[in-house]
Amino acid sequence: MKKLYRNATLIDAKAPQDLLVEEGKFTAIAPHIEADAAETIDLGGRLVVPPYVDPHLHLDYVYTARGEGATNGTGTLFEGIQRWSETKAGASSEEIKRRARQAVREEVRAGVQYIRTHADVTDPSLTALKALLELREELKDIVTIQIVSFPQEGMYAYPHGAELVEEGLRLGADCVGGIPHYELAREFGEKSVHKAVELAVKYDKLIDLHCDETDDDQSRFVELLTALAYMEGIGERTTASHTCSLGSVNNAYAFRMMANFRRAGLNFISCPTENIYLEGRQDSYPKRRGLTRVKELLAAGVNVCFAQDSIEDPWYPLGNGNMMNILDHGIHICQMMSFAEIDHALDLITTNGARTLHIEDTYGLAPGKDASFLVLDAPSPFEAIRQRAGVLRSVRRGEELFTRVPAQTRSKYDLLA
Ligand code: FE2
């Protein structure tokens, strides 16, 4: 069945475009398409973008912030890990899936169609990982979920952590995880980076490490990760999440690293709301922002995307899966608000995320790609950002996931109506 979407505004297109969809794929995108379509929908000149990608989320932790003993008094990353360690035991598969489903609902209703989630495998029964593997299958029609086999309490700081990560990969996880800055010594952190790369090569998996999520400028595991990924030729399949310490290192070191990141093709994920909240906690004033060098990485030609990370968990009390909210915070915190930067800001929650997830073969607005897209309640990229525009329509492989009527205001004053 042919479906024709008329009058769409696309980023960088000079004139409105029509989108022709057949069998779940785009078959043509052009200013005016004549087609014998079963259905024609006029988009009224609204902005059309590829679906939002949330490349870093902990679905097994969502809505656990208020649990008994889970409250994080210091608001630091390390107390968050401690609270989770003390309270995570006993969660059943059904409970994890119930919470994760609710979070997916929030994310998808906000326009997300791709999620990379970390599943904590520092649990000998691997309950969370197995629950999320089941959910990946259950929800595949509305969202694509990639799962990271993630040792929250360390590959070596937790008994048999490295073996549990490997077992997670055998069970079907898509990516190798790690947390080198949390290991008990620098050498163990380095060992965990070596292990992650070794496992990725052995099982042909992607890599996504929680890497240098600290203000400590001596935490430099991303250097080793980049070098190993480059030597193995898997840089583009490798991601460094957080890299907060890059915001604290000296410029000479950062300058040298930028060249290596680009050479390796490494991907970076920054979690603006999470890290502005968690980092800088040992600072008085001046107080650091705690984010990686997003603006400078992009200027160096390195791929960076933004992520939610947490929804109501021991690390972060808020979060709702609305990537436009994350983006708005991110461009403010990272000072990326020239008009040119604003016009392309949506890349940070769409195409850059897709590159990180390695899904570019099917993702994007082009003939031959999956007909998956969002219609935003705005006439241009600038207005979408300025107004934090909502999603009026989410289409996935040619099927409508939802449509939404724009909010209407009634007032006796013409100016306000
Ligand atoms: Fe995380």
XYZ file of C-alpha atoms and ligand atoms in Angstrom:
418
model
C 0.000 0.000 0.000
C 1.341 3.421 -0.989
C 1.059 6.282 1.462
C 1.932 9.855 0.556
C 2.896 12.494 3.112
C 2.729 15.919 1.517
C 4.258 19.244 2.436
C 6.969 18.350 4.939
C 9.737 20.728 5.992
C 13.090 18.927 6.154
C 16.249 20.279 7.734
C 18.422 21.841 4.987
C 15.796 21.348 2.224
C 15.031 24.619 0.438
C 11.408 23.764 -0.461
C 8.694 21.612 1.188
C 9.010 17.938 0.328
C 6.648 15.003 -0.241
C 7.466 11.595 1.222
C 6.252 8.424 -0.489
C 6.059 5.289 1.645
C 5.630 1.725 0.409
C 6.001 -1.522 2.347
C 7.443 0.300 5.340
C 10.196 2.053 3.349
C 10.658 5.469 1.801
C 10.518 5.032 -1.964
C 10.746 8.711 -2.949
C 11.360 12.096 -1.340
C 10.937 15.103 -3.643
C 9.271 18.539 -3.847
C 6.171 17.177 -5.583
C 5.388 13.522 -6.097
C 2.592 12.235 -8.325
C 1.582 8.851 -6.996
C -1.430 6.623 -6.945
C -1.475 6.498 -3.136
C -4.107 4.774 -1.011
C -3.800 7.558 1.539
C -2.506 11.128 1.330
C -1.714 13.152 4.456
C -0.921 16.870 4.349
C 1.670 17.740 7.002
C 1.042 21.466 6.629
C 4.695 22.442 6.272
C 5.653 21.060 9.672
C 9.153 19.869 10.398
C 9.844 16.186 9.761
C 12.869 14.559 11.388
C 14.082 10.996 11.850
C 12.956 9.377 15.147
C 14.674 10.371 18.365
C 17.407 8.080 19.605
C 18.053 7.717 23.328
C 21.476 6.054 23.259
C 22.018 5.683 27.008
C 19.310 4.680 29.474
C 19.120 2.347 32.466
C 15.762 0.638 32.016
C 16.314 -1.742 34.939
C 16.721 1.188 37.380
C 13.759 3.365 36.408
C 11.376 4.538 39.162
C 13.530 3.150 41.986
C 14.652 6.511 43.418
C 12.062 6.446 46.201
C 12.568 2.858 47.318
C 13.462 2.244 50.940
C 17.188 2.971 51.406
C 17.573 4.171 47.813
C 17.774 7.891 48.594
C 21.059 9.407 47.448
C 21.856 12.050 50.064
C 25.083 13.393 48.557
C 23.794 13.344 44.981
C 27.070 11.811 43.788
C 27.629 9.042 41.267
C 29.404 6.915 43.857
C 26.641 7.115 46.461
C 24.186 6.277 43.661
C 26.115 3.047 42.983
C 26.206 2.277 46.716
C 22.448 2.822 47.143
C 21.696 0.683 44.116
C 23.994 -2.070 45.379
C 22.180 -2.121 48.729
C 18.653 -2.103 47.345
C 18.723 -3.917 43.991
C 18.534 -7.463 45.333
C 15.165 -9.125 45.142
C 13.682 -7.304 42.162
C 11.742 -9.870 40.178
C 11.765 -10.130 36.408
C 8.108 -9.085 36.315
C 8.769 -6.003 38.431
C 11.712 -4.931 36.265
C 9.681 -5.417 33.102
C 6.698 -3.521 34.532
C 8.883 -0.506 35.370
C 10.838 -0.670 32.106
C 7.629 -0.878 30.055
C 6.393 2.290 31.714
C 9.639 4.103 30.887
C 9.534 2.897 27.280
C 5.973 4.215 27.097
C 7.160 7.649 28.244
C 10.077 7.651 25.821
C 8.125 6.456 22.777
C 5.297 8.901 23.425
C 7.954 11.641 23.379
C 9.224 10.497 19.950
C 11.956 7.982 20.779
C 12.076 4.839 18.611
C 15.593 3.635 19.458
C 16.961 3.022 22.942
C 20.317 1.666 24.036
C 19.869 0.428 27.583
C 22.459 -0.769 30.059
C 21.449 -3.883 31.997
C 23.269 -4.400 35.288
C 24.884 -7.847 35.162
C 26.572 -7.660 38.577
C 23.980 -10.136 39.825
C 24.753 -13.845 39.586
C 21.210 -14.637 38.394
C 21.291 -11.954 35.633
C 17.617 -11.228 36.340
C 17.638 -7.702 34.874
C 19.458 -8.718 31.716
C 17.088 -11.608 31.053
C 14.068 -9.381 31.728
C 15.308 -6.733 29.289
C 16.109 -9.357 26.633
C 12.461 -10.473 26.861
C 11.268 -6.882 26.706
C 13.445 -6.184 23.644
C 11.450 -8.853 21.800
C 8.062 -7.941 23.289
C 8.298 -4.257 22.307
C 10.157 -4.526 18.993
C 7.213 -3.191 16.963
C 7.248 0.141 18.798
C 10.900 0.541 19.778
C 14.299 -0.888 18.877
C 16.216 -1.737 22.048
C 19.951 -2.410 22.167
C 21.198 -3.949 25.398
C 24.588 -3.405 27.007
C 25.941 -6.128 29.289
C 26.942 -3.647 31.970
C 28.836 -4.452 35.200
C 27.523 -1.609 37.386
C 29.658 -2.720 40.341
C 32.757 -3.396 38.272
C 34.250 -6.233 36.232
C 36.825 -6.812 38.984
C 35.439 -4.886 41.983
C 32.482 -7.317 41.882
C 33.149 -11.057 42.213
C 33.222 -12.701 38.760
C 32.048 -9.417 37.155
C 33.961 -10.023 33.920
C 32.493 -13.529 33.612
C 28.991 -12.134 34.126
C 29.548 -9.572 31.369
C 30.625 -12.384 29.058
C 27.606 -14.494 30.019
C 25.379 -11.490 29.204
C 26.876 -11.378 25.718
C 26.306 -15.105 25.264
C 22.673 -14.644 26.265
C 22.177 -12.031 23.550
C 23.274 -8.569 24.715
C 24.305 -6.297 21.835
C 27.154 -4.402 23.495
C 29.963 -4.868 25.981
C 29.824 -2.511 28.973
C 32.286 -1.486 31.641
C 32.992 1.101 34.311
C 36.786 1.444 34.564
C 36.757 4.539 36.820
C 34.879 2.529 39.467
C 37.342 -0.385 39.613
C 39.434 -0.579 42.785
C 42.708 0.538 41.213
C 43.801 2.186 37.999
C 45.373 -1.104 36.863
C 42.062 -2.927 37.310
C 40.311 -0.172 35.357
C 42.810 -0.641 32.532
C 42.365 -4.408 32.730
C 38.594 -3.918 32.350
C 39.075 -1.794 29.210
C 41.325 -4.504 27.732
C 38.722 -7.106 28.640
C 35.871 -5.125 27.060
C 37.718 -4.824 23.755
C 38.734 -8.488 23.881
C 35.098 -9.561 24.449
C 33.798 -7.268 21.688
C 36.194 -8.839 19.205
C 35.526 -12.387 20.424
C 31.702 -12.075 20.199
C 31.514 -9.463 17.409
C 29.652 -6.964 19.620
C 29.578 -3.196 19.959
C 31.271 -1.486 22.920
C 29.777 1.161 25.200
C 31.692 1.894 28.387
C 30.758 4.191 31.207
C 34.090 5.932 30.920
C 35.668 8.561 33.197
C 32.375 9.657 34.767
C 34.196 11.775 37.326
C 35.699 15.252 37.693
C 39.072 13.619 38.405
C 41.343 14.855 35.622
C 43.560 11.808 36.218
C 40.803 9.470 35.090
C 41.886 8.886 31.506
C 40.558 5.470 30.521
C 39.151 6.901 27.295
C 42.751 7.211 26.081
C 43.283 3.456 26.393
C 39.829 2.629 25.014
C 40.505 4.771 21.951
C 43.920 3.244 21.360
C 42.710 -0.364 21.683
C 39.626 0.218 19.535
C 41.789 1.874 16.892
C 44.302 -0.986 16.902
C 41.475 -3.506 16.459
C 39.824 -1.395 13.743
C 36.570 -1.175 15.713
C 36.556 2.516 16.668
C 33.286 3.258 14.894
C 31.658 0.396 16.793
C 32.930 1.795 20.087
C 31.358 4.395 22.366
C 32.612 6.256 25.402
C 29.703 7.346 27.581
C 30.029 10.351 29.901
C 33.814 11.107 29.717
C 33.176 13.895 32.259
C 36.863 14.084 33.170
C 37.591 15.478 29.694
C 35.899 18.613 30.972
C 38.602 18.876 33.647
C 41.830 17.833 31.894
C 44.334 20.375 30.611
C 43.949 21.676 27.085
C 47.214 20.222 25.778
C 46.056 16.705 26.721
C 42.556 17.315 25.341
C 44.002 18.618 22.077
C 46.093 15.486 21.627
C 43.176 13.228 22.471
C 40.788 14.931 20.025
C 43.026 13.873 17.143
C 43.082 10.295 18.411
C 39.302 10.145 18.879
C 38.789 11.282 15.340
C 41.389 8.934 13.964
C 39.730 5.995 15.710
C 36.187 7.102 14.767
C 35.064 6.788 18.395
C 31.532 7.828 19.407
C 30.716 9.873 22.494
C 27.533 10.060 24.542
C 26.943 12.964 26.889
C 24.118 12.962 29.428
C 23.639 16.690 30.092
C 20.946 16.655 32.780
C 22.502 13.711 34.610
C 26.060 14.974 34.703
C 25.329 18.636 35.448
C 23.504 17.187 38.474
C 26.000 14.496 39.587
C 29.358 16.137 38.939
C 31.032 19.133 40.570
C 29.914 17.793 43.952
C 33.350 18.134 45.537
C 33.797 21.647 44.140
C 32.950 24.750 46.116
C 33.279 27.680 43.693
C 34.146 27.906 40.899
C 31.985 24.802 40.334
C 32.584 22.699 37.240
C 29.788 21.726 34.859
C 30.897 18.096 34.780
C 30.198 17.499 31.106
C 32.565 16.287 28.442
C 33.747 18.737 25.763
C 30.749 18.348 23.473
C 31.243 21.518 21.457
C 34.955 20.896 20.955
C 34.500 17.218 20.075
C 31.981 18.147 17.388
C 34.307 20.862 16.070
C 37.053 18.224 15.834
C 34.802 16.037 13.680
C 33.997 13.521 16.409
C 30.512 12.041 16.690
C 28.626 13.063 19.856
C 25.032 12.506 20.900
C 22.899 13.267 23.953
C 21.073 10.828 26.241
C 18.608 10.711 29.129
C 20.561 8.149 31.243
C 18.156 7.998 34.216
C 14.484 8.214 35.012
C 13.791 8.492 38.758
C 16.651 6.307 39.957
C 19.274 6.572 42.738
C 21.438 8.736 40.470
C 18.844 11.229 39.277
C 15.376 12.002 40.687
C 13.616 13.315 37.545
C 13.706 12.382 33.831
C 10.819 11.557 31.507
C 12.360 10.373 28.233
C 11.661 13.653 26.474
C 14.793 14.118 24.361
C 13.828 17.676 23.466
C 14.219 18.504 27.153
C 17.651 16.845 27.221
C 18.662 18.702 24.073
C 17.556 22.058 25.452
C 19.648 21.552 28.584
C 22.588 20.247 26.576
C 22.905 23.154 24.178
C 22.722 25.605 27.073
C 25.264 23.823 29.267
C 27.645 23.260 26.340
C 27.171 26.792 24.967
C 26.125 25.594 21.522
C 23.650 28.300 20.597
C 24.873 30.082 17.507
C 22.074 30.101 14.935
C 23.957 27.537 12.859
C 24.342 25.299 15.918
C 20.651 25.642 16.809
C 19.604 24.771 13.253
C 21.503 21.476 13.510
C 20.998 20.777 17.212
C 18.444 18.052 16.485
C 21.296 15.939 15.074
C 22.374 15.380 18.686
C 19.203 13.397 19.445
C 18.657 11.884 15.982
C 21.353 11.118 13.396
C 24.350 11.301 15.753
C 22.631 8.807 18.045
C 21.899 6.549 15.076
C 25.566 6.593 14.108
C 26.471 5.649 17.672
C 24.003 2.748 17.630
C 25.364 1.658 14.256
C 21.904 1.586 12.655
C 22.557 3.939 9.740
C 21.762 1.287 7.130
C 18.025 1.581 7.892
C 17.809 4.952 9.673
C 17.237 8.369 8.102
C 15.074 10.315 5.677
C 16.122 8.872 2.328
C 14.710 6.487 -0.288
C 15.433 2.879 0.663
C 15.532 3.595 4.396
C 12.840 2.564 6.887
C 9.895 4.979 6.717
C 10.313 5.984 10.348
C 9.954 9.650 11.230
C 8.473 12.290 13.499
C 6.331 15.280 12.662
C 7.109 18.119 15.075
C 4.744 20.946 15.967
C 7.009 23.576 14.406
C 7.687 25.000 10.933
C 11.508 24.967 11.173
C 14.422 23.500 13.151
C 14.954 26.855 14.871
C 11.336 27.083 16.041
C 11.389 23.433 17.095
C 14.293 24.169 19.426
C 13.121 27.586 20.590
C 9.711 26.238 21.530
C 10.804 22.743 22.565
C 8.228 21.544 20.042
C 6.205 18.456 20.806
C 5.745 15.434 18.531
C 2.436 15.394 16.609
C 3.012 12.136 14.776
C 5.395 9.223 15.130
C 5.635 6.825 12.199
C 7.620 3.591 12.387
C 8.319 1.505 9.293
C 5.274 3.075 7.649
C 2.918 2.447 10.598
C 1.561 5.262 12.760
C 2.707 4.734 16.354
C 0.609 7.689 17.443
C -0.821 11.000 16.338
C -1.451 13.969 18.583
C -3.597 17.059 18.166
C -1.731 20.338 18.765
C -2.652 22.066 22.023
C -5.232 24.807 21.602
C -5.605 27.876 23.767
C -8.925 29.678 24.147
C -9.029 33.297 25.228
C -11.253 36.344 24.813
C -8.081 38.247 23.895
C -7.104 37.849 20.257
C -3.437 38.140 21.172
C -3.629 35.121 23.485
C -5.850 32.845 21.416
Fe 24.702 5.383 32.772
